[in-house]
Coordinates of C-alpha atoms and ligand atoms in Angstrom, one line a residue:
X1 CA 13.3 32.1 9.7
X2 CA 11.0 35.1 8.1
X3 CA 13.0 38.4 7.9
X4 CA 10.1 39.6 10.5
X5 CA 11.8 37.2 13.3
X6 CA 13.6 39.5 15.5
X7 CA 15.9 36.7 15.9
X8 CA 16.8 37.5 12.1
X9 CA 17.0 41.6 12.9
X10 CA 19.1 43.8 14.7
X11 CA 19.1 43.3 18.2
X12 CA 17.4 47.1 18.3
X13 CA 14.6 46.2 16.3
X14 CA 11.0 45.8 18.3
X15 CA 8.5 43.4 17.0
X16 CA 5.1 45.0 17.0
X17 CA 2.6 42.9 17.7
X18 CA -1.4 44.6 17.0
X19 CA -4.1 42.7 18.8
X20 CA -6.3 45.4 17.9
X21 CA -8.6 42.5 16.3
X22 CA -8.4 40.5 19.1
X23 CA -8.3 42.2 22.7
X24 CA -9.3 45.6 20.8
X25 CA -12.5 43.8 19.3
X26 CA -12.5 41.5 22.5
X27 CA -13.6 45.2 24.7
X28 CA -17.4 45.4 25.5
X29 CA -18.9 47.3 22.7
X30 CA -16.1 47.0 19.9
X31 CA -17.4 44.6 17.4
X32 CA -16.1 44.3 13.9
X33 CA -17.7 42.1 10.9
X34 CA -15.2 40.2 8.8
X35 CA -15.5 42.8 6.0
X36 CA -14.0 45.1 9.1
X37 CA -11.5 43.0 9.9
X38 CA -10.2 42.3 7.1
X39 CA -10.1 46.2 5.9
X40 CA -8.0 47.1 9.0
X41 CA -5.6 44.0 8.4
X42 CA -4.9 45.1 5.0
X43 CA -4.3 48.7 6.6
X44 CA -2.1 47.0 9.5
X45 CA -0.4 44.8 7.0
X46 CA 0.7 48.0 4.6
X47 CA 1.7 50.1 7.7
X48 CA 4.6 47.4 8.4
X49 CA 2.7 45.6 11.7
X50 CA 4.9 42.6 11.7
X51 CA 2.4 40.2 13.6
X52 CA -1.3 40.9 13.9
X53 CA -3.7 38.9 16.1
X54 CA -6.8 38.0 13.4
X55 CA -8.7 37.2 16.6
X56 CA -9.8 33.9 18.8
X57 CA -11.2 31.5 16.6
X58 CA -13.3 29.0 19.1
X59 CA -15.1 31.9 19.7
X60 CA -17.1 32.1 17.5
X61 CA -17.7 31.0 13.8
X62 CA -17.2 34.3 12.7
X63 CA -14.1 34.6 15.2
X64 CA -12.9 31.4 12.9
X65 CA -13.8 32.9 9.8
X66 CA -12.2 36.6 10.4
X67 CA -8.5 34.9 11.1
X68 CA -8.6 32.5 8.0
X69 CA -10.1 35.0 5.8
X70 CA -7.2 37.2 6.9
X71 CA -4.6 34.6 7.2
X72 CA -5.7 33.7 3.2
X73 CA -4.5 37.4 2.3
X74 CA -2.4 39.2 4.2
X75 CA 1.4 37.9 3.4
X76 CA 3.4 40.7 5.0
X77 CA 2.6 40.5 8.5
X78 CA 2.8 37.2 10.4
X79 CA -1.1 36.3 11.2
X80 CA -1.7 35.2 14.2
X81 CA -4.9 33.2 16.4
X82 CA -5.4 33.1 20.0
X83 CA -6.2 29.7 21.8
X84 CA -6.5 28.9 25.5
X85 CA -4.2 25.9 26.6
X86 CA -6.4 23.3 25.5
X87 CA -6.6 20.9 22.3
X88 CA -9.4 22.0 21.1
X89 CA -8.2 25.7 21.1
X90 CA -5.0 25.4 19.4
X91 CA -6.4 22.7 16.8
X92 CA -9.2 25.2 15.9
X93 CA -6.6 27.8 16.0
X94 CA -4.1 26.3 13.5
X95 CA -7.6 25.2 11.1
X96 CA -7.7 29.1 10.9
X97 CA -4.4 29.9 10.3
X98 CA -3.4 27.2 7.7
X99 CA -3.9 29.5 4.6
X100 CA -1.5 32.2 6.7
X101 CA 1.7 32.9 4.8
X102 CA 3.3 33.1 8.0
X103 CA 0.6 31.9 11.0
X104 CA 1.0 31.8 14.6
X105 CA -0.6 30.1 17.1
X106 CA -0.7 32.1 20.8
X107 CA -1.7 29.9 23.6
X108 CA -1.8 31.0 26.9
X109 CA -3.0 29.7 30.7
X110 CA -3.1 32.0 33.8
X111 CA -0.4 31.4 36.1
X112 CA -0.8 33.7 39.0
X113 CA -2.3 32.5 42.1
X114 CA -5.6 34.2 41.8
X115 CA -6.0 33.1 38.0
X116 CA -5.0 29.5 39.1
X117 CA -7.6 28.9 42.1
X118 CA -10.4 31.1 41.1
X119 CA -10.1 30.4 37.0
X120 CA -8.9 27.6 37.0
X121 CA -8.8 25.6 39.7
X122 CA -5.5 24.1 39.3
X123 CA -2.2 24.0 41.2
X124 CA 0.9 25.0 40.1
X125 CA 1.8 21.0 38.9
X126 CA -1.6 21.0 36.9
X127 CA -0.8 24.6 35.3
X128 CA 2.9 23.9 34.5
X129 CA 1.9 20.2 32.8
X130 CA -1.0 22.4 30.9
X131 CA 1.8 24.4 29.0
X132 CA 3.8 21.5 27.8
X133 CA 0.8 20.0 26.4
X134 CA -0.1 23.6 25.0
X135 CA 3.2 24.3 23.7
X136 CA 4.0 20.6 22.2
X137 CA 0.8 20.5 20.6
X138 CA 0.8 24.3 19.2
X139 CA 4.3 23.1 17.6
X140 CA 2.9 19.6 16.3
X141 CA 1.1 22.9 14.1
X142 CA 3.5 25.7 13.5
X143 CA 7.2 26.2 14.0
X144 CA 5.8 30.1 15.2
X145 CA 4.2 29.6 18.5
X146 CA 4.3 32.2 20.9
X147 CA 3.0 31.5 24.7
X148 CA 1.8 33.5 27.6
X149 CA 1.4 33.7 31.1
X150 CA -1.8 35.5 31.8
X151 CA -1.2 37.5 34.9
X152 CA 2.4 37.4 35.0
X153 CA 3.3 40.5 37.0
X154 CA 1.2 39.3 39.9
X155 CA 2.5 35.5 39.3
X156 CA 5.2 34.0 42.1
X157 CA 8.7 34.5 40.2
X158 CA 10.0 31.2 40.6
X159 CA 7.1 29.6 39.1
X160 CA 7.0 32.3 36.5
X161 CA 10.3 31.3 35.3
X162 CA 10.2 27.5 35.4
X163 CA 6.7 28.1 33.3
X164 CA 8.6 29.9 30.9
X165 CA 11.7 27.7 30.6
X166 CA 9.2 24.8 30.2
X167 CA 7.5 26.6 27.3
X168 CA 10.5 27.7 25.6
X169 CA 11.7 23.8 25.7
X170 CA 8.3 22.6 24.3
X171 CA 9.0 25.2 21.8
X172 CA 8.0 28.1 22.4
X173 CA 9.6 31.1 20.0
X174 CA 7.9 34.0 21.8
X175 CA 7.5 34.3 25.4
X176 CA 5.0 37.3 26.4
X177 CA 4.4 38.7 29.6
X178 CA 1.3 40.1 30.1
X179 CA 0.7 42.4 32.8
X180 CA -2.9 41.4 32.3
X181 CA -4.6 43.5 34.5
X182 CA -2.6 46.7 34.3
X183 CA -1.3 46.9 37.9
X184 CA 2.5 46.9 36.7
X185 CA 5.0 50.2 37.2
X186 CA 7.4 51.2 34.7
X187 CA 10.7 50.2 36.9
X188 CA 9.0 47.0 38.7
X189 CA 8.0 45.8 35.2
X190 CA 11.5 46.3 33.9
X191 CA 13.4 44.3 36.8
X192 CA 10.5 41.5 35.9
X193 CA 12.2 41.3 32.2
X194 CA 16.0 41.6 33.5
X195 CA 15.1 38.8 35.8
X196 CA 13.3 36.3 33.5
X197 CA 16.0 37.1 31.2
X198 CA 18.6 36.7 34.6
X199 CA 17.3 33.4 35.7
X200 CA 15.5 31.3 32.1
X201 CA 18.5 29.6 31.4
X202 CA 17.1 29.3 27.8
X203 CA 15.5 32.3 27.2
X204 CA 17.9 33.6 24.4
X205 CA 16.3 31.2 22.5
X206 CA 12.8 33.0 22.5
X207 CA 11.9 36.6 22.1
X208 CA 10.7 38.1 25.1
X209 CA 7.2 39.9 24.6
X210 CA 5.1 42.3 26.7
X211 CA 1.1 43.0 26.8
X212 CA 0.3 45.9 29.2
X213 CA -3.2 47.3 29.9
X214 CA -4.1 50.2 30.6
X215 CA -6.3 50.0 34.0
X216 CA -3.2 52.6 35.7
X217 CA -2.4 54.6 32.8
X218 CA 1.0 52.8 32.4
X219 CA 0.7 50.5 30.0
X220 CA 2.8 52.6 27.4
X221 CA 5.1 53.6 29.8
X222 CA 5.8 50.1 31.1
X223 CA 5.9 48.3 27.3
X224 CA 8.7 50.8 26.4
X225 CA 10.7 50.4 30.1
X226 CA 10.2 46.6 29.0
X227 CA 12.0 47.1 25.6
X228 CA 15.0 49.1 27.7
X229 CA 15.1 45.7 29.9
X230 CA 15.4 43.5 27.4
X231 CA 11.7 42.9 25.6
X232 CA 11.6 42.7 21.6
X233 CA 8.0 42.6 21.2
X234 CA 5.3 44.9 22.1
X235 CA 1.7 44.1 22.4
X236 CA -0.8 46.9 21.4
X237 CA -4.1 48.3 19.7
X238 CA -4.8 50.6 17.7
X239 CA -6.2 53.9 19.5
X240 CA -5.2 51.9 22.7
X241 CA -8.6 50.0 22.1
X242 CA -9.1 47.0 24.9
X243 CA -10.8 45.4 27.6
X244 CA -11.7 48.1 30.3
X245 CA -9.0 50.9 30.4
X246 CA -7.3 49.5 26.8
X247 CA -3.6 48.0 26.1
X248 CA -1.1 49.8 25.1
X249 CA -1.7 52.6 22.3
X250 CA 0.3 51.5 19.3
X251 CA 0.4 55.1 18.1
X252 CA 1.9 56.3 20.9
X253 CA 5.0 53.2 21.3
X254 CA 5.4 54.3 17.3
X255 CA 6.0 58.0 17.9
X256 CA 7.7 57.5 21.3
X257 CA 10.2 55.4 19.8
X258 CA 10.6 57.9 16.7
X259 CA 10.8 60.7 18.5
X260 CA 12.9 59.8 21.3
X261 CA 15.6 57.9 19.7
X262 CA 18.2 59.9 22.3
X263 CA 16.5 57.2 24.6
X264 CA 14.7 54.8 22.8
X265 CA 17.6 53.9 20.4
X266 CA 15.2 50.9 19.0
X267 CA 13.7 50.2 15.4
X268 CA 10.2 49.4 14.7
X269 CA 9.4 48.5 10.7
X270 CA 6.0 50.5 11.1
X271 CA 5.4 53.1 9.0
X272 CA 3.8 56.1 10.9
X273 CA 2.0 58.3 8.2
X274 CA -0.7 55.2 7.9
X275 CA -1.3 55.9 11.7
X276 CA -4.3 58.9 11.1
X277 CA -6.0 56.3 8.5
X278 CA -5.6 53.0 11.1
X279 CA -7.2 55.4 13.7
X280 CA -10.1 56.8 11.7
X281 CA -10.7 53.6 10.4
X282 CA -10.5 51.1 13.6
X283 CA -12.6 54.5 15.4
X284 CA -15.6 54.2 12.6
X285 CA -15.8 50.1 12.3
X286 CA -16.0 50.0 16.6
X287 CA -17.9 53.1 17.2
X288 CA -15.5 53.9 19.5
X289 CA -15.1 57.9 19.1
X290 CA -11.5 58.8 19.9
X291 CA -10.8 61.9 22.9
X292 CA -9.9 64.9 21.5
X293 CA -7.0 65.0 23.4
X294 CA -6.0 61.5 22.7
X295 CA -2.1 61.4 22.6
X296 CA -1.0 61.4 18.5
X297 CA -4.6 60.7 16.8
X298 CA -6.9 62.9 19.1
X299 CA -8.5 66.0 16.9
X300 CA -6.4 68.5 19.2
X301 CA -3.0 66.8 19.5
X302 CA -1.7 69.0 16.6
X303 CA -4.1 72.1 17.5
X304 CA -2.2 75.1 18.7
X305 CA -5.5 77.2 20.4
X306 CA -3.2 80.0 22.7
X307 CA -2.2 83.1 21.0
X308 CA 1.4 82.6 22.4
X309 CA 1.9 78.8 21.1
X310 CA 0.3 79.7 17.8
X311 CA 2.8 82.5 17.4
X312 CA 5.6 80.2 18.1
X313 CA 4.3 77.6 15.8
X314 CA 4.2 80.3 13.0
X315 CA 7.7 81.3 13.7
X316 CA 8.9 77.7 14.2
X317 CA 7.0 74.9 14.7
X318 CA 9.5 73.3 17.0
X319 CA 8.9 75.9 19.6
X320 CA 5.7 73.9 20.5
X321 CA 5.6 70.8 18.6
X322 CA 7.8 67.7 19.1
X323 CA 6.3 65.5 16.0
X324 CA 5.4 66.6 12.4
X325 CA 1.6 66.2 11.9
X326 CA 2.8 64.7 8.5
X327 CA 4.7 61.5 10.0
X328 CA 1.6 60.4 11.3
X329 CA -0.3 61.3 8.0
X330 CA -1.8 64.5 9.2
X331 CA -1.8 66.0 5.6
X332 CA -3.0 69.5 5.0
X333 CA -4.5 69.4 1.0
X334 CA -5.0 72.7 -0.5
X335 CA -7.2 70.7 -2.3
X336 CA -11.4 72.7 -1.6
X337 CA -13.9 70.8 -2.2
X338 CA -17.6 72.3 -3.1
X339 CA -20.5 71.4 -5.4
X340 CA -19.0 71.6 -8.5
X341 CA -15.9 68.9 -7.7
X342 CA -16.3 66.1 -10.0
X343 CA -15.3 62.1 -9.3
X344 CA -11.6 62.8 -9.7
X345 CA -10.9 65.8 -7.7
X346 CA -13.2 64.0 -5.2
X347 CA -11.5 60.8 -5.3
X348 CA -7.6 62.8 -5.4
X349 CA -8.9 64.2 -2.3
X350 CA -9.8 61.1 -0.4
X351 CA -6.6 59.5 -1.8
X352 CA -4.7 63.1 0.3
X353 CA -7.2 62.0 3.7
X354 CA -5.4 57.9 3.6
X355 CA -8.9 56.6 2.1
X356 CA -8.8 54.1 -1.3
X357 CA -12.2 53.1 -1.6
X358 CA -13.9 50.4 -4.2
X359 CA -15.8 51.0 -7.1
X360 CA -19.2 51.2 -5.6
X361 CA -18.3 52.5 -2.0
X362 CA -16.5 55.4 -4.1
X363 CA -19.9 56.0 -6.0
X364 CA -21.8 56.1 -2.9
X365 CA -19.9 58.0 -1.2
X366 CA -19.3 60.8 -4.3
X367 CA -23.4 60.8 -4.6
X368 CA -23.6 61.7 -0.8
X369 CA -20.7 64.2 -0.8
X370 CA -23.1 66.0 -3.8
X371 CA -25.9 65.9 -1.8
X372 CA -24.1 67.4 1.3
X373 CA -22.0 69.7 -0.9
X374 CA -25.9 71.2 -1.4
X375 CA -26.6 71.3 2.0
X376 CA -23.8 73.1 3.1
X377 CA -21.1 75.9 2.0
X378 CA -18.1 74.8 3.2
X379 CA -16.8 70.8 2.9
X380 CA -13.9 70.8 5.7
X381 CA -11.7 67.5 5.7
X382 CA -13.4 66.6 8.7
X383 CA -16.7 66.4 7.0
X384 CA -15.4 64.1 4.4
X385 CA -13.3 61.7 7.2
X386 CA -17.1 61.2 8.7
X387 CA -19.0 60.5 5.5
X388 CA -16.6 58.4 4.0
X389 CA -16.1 56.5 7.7
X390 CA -19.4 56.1 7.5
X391 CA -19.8 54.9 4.2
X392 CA -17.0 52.3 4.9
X393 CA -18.9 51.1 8.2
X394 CA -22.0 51.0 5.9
X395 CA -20.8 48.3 3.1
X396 CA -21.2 45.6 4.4
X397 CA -24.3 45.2 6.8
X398 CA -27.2 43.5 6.7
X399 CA -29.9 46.0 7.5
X400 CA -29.4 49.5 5.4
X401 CA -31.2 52.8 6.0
X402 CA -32.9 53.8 3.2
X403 CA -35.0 57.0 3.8
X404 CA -36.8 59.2 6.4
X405 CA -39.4 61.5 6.9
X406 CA -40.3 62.7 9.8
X407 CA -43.6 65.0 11.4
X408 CA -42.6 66.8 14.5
X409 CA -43.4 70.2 16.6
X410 CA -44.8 71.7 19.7
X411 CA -48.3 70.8 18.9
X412 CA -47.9 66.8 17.1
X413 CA -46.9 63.5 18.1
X414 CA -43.7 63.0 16.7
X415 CA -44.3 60.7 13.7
X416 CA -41.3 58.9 11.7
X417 CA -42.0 57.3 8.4
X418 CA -39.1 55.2 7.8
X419 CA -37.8 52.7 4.9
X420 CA -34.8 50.4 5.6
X421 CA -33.4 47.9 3.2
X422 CA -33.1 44.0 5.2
X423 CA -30.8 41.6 3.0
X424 CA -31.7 44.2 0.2
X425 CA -35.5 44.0 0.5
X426 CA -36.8 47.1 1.0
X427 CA -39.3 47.6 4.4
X428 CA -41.6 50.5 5.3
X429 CA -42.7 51.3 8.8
X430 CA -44.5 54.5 10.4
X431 CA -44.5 54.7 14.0
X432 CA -44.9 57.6 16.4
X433 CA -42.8 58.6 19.8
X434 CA -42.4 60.4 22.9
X435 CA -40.0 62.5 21.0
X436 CA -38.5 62.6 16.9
X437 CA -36.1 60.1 18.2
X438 CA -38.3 58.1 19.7
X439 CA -40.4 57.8 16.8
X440 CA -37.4 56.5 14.6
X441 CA -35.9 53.9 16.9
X442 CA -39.9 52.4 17.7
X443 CA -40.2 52.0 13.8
X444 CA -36.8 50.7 13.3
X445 CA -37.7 47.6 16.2
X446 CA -40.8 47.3 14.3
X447 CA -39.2 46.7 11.0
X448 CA -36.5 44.8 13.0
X449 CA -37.8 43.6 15.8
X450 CA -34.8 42.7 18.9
X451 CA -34.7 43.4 22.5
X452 CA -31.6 45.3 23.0
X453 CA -31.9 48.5 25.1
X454 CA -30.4 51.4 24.5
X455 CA -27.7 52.0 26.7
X456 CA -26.2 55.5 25.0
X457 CA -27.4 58.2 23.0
X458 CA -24.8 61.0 21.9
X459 CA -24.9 64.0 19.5
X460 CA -21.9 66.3 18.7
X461 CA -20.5 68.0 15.2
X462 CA -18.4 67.3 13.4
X463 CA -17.3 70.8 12.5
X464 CA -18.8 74.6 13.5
X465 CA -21.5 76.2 12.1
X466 CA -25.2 75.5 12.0
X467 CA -24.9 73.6 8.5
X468 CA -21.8 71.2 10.5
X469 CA -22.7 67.5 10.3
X470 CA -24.1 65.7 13.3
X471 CA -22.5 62.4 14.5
X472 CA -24.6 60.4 16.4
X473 CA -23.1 57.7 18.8
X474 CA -25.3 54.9 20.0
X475 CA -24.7 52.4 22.5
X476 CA -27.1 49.2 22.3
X477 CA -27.2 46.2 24.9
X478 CA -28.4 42.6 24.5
X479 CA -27.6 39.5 26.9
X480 CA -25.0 40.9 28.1
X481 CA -23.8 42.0 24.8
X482 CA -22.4 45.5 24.1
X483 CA -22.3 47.5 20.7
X484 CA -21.4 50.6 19.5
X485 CA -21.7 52.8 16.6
X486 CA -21.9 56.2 14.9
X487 CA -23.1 58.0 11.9
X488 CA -22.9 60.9 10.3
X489 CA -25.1 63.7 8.6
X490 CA -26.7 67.2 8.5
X491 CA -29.9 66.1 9.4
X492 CA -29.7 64.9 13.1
X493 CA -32.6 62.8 12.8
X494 CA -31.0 61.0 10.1
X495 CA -27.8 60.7 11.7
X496 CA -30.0 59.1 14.7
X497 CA -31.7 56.6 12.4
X498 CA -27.9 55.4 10.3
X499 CA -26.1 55.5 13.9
X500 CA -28.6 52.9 15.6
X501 CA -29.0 50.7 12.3
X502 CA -25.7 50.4 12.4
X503 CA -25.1 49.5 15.6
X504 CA -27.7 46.7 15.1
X505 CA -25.6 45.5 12.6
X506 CA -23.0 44.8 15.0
X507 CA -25.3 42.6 17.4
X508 CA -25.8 40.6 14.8
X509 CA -22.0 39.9 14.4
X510 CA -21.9 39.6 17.8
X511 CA -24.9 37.5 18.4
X512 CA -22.9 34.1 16.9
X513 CA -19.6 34.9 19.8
X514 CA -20.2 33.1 23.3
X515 CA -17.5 34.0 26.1
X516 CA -15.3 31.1 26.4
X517 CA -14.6 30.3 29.6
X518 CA -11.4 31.8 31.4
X519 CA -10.9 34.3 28.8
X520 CA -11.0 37.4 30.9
X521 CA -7.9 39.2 29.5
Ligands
LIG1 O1 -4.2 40.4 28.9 C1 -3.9 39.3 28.7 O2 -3.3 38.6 29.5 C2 -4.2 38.7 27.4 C3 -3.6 37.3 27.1 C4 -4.5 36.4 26.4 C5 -2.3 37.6 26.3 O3 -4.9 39.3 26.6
LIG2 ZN1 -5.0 41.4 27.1

């Protein structure tokens, strides 16, 4: 037994489980390449996640190829694929994880009533024998095989139970409960624990597991009432990333358990200053901006505004604050950057902000922080977090902005002249528009031609001041597909231009994943 089992822990340790690659990646809009992927694993994996879902492999080839790519180098986290109850899944699933030091394979079925006629079509016999083939066969792979009961908190309790004794027989290790459609309350979804663990005659010999959304606003709230009932493992995304409303915000289980340890009296191995760095990092691969007032990671949770709570602050912080911006690696440098900061100081500085960046991201990055540091007086952390994001979510894709120039006024047709790089061959286009931004995104569908439609266009700065960086979000649609990205610069237009090549990018990761069937979670 690895010394992540909870088995092998104290019975106050909680397993956290991040899907952020899976349902986070799995919510319309929130694609990640492999590169992605595997740059957030590696940051999951050295901020102590003990299991992280790689993804779904039948998906998708690239689904496949994310999880094995993963599963061939992360060794301190338990990697784990997702796989409907079906032989095909779990086969394709274990084919992924094989190189895993530790794999997983999660297999799951729907088991409430609505799931079972409307999904699937099967009765309550047809279901239950699905899960000992599931099970049995996910164990003819790996002695880690965790299975769930899609819907659970809206599934009879009877059948909930004999499902779950079933699977635990078949050999299940891990039994989750998801309250898949986020409908649970706090005190309902604790007696749901205390009674599977009241009436599964074998459940001591799995972990219990919960995976709340977020469609209420509970789904913190009810993974943590979970852990009081009983639950060892809690499902969760970074920045509470999901379908619809989200699952459960890893951030905020992290800090809720640290800080409230009069109530919470549990142990989680994750380290919490590599919380500011998951968040920036999982916010710029997605496109998915996080709220200001997002709890622990949004730009205001450790901004004191009022007169009276900045007074307090200065006198002590505890007056208003109730966790250390430095235990989730909020770090304050003194360390100012301008024009004249070489590689090192630039590089020290980025190592301060939670970023190590390769050789040539490092280069590119340093020659765009020069030409910025011309542009403007005054290089605020925040400017650096959006250039370097954007540098990361720039490595590795396919079409590359290149340059820009642009004609534009009260009295021409807004012209853009416009070079991108595709696979690294460099294209020229110049096309005019109904506005500046117009003009851009007509020559970039001529250089690239596609048919998605542009669903969302969004400017705000970074910092104040009319030299502050623009970051342009963009929202593109295609069959049904959904991407999202943004991009960063002083020039608007240009900003405009990075922001919708990169969110092209993403269709083309996405453009290779089908839905499978009956995987609405
Ligand atoms: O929400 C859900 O039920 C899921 C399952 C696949 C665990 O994501
Ligand atoms: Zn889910």
């Amino acid at each position: 037994m690895n010394d992540q089992s909870p088995k092998a822990a104290g019975d106050d340790r909680v397993v956290i489980f991040d899907t952020t690659l899976r349902d986070g990646e799995q919510s319309p809009g929130a694609s990640m390449n492999t590169a992605e992927k595997l740059q957030v694993a590696r940051v999951l994996e050295e901020m102590g996640v003990d299991v992280i879902e790689a993804g779904f492999p039948i998906a998708s080839e690239d689904d496949f190829h994310a999880v094995r790519e993963i599963a061939k180098v992360v060794e301190g986290s338990v990697v784990c694929g997702l796989a409907r109850a079906a032989s095909a899944d779990i086969d394709r699933c274990a084919e992924a994880i094989a190189p895993a030091a530790r794999g997983r394979i999660h297999t799951f079925i729907g088991t409430s009533p609505l799931h079972r006629q409307f999904q699937l079509q099967l009765d309550q016999e047809q279901v239950h024998e699905r899960v000992v083939q599931s099970v049995t066969r996910a164990r003819g792979h790996t002695d880690d095989v965790e299975w769930s009961a899609m819907d659970a908190s809206r599934t009879e309790a009877d059948f909930l139970f004999r499902c779950i004794e079933t699977a635990i027989r078949c050999g299940a290790t891990t039994i989750n409960i998801p309250d898949t459609v986020g409908y649970a309350y706090p005190e309902e979804f604790a007696d749901l624990i205390r009674a599977i663990r009241d009436n599964v005659p074998n459940i001591d010999k799995a972990v219990i597991s919960v995976h709340c959304h977020n469609d209420l606003g509970m789904a913190v709230a009810n993974s943590l009432r979970a852990v009081q009932a009983g639950a060892r493992q809690i499902e969760c995304t970074i920045n509470g990333i999901g379908e619809r409303a989200g699952n459960a915000a890893l951030e905020e289980l992290v800090m809720a358990i640290k800080t409230r340890q009069d109530i919470l009296p549990y142990q989680s191995r994750v380290d919490s200053r590599e919380i500011m760095r998951a968040s920036r990092m999982v916010s710029a691969f997605t496109g998915f901006a996080v709220q200001p007032n997002k709890a622990i990671v949004g730009a205001n949770a450790f901004a004191h505004e009022s007169g009276i709570h900045q007074d307090g602050v200065l006198k002590n912080a505890e007056t208003y604050e109730i966790m250390r911006p430095e235990d989730v690696g909020l770090v304050k440098s003194n360390l100012v950057m301008g024009k004249h900061s070489g590689r090192h100081a630039f590089k020290t500085k980025l190592h301060e902000l939670g970023y190590e960046l390769g050789d040539n991201a490092l280069e590119d990055a340093f020659v765009r922080f020069k030409a910025l540091a011309d542009k403007k007086k005054e290089i605020f952390d925040e400017d650096l977090v959006a250039l370097v994001d954007d540098e990361i979510a720039a490595e590795s894709q396919e079409i590359r902005f290149v340059d820009l120039y642009l004609q534009c006024g009260s009295k021409i047709k807004p012209t853009a002249e416009l070079v991108l790089a595709i696979k690294d061959e460099q294209v020229r286009a110049v096309e005019v528009g109904d506005g500046p931004v117009d003009a851009i995104f007509n020559a970039i569908k001529v250089l690239y031609p596609h048919t998605a439609e542009l669903q969302l266009f969004q400017i705000h700065a970074v910092t104040e001041g009319t030299d502050a960086q623009a970051i342009v979000s963009v929202r593109l649609a295609e069959d049904g597909r959904t991407v999202s990205a943004q991009a960063a610069d002083t020039d608007t237009m240009v900003a405009s231009a990075r922001s919708y090549v990169a969110a092209l990018n993403k269709l083309l990761t996405k453009r290779g994943k089908k839905a499978p069937a009956a995987l609405s979670a």
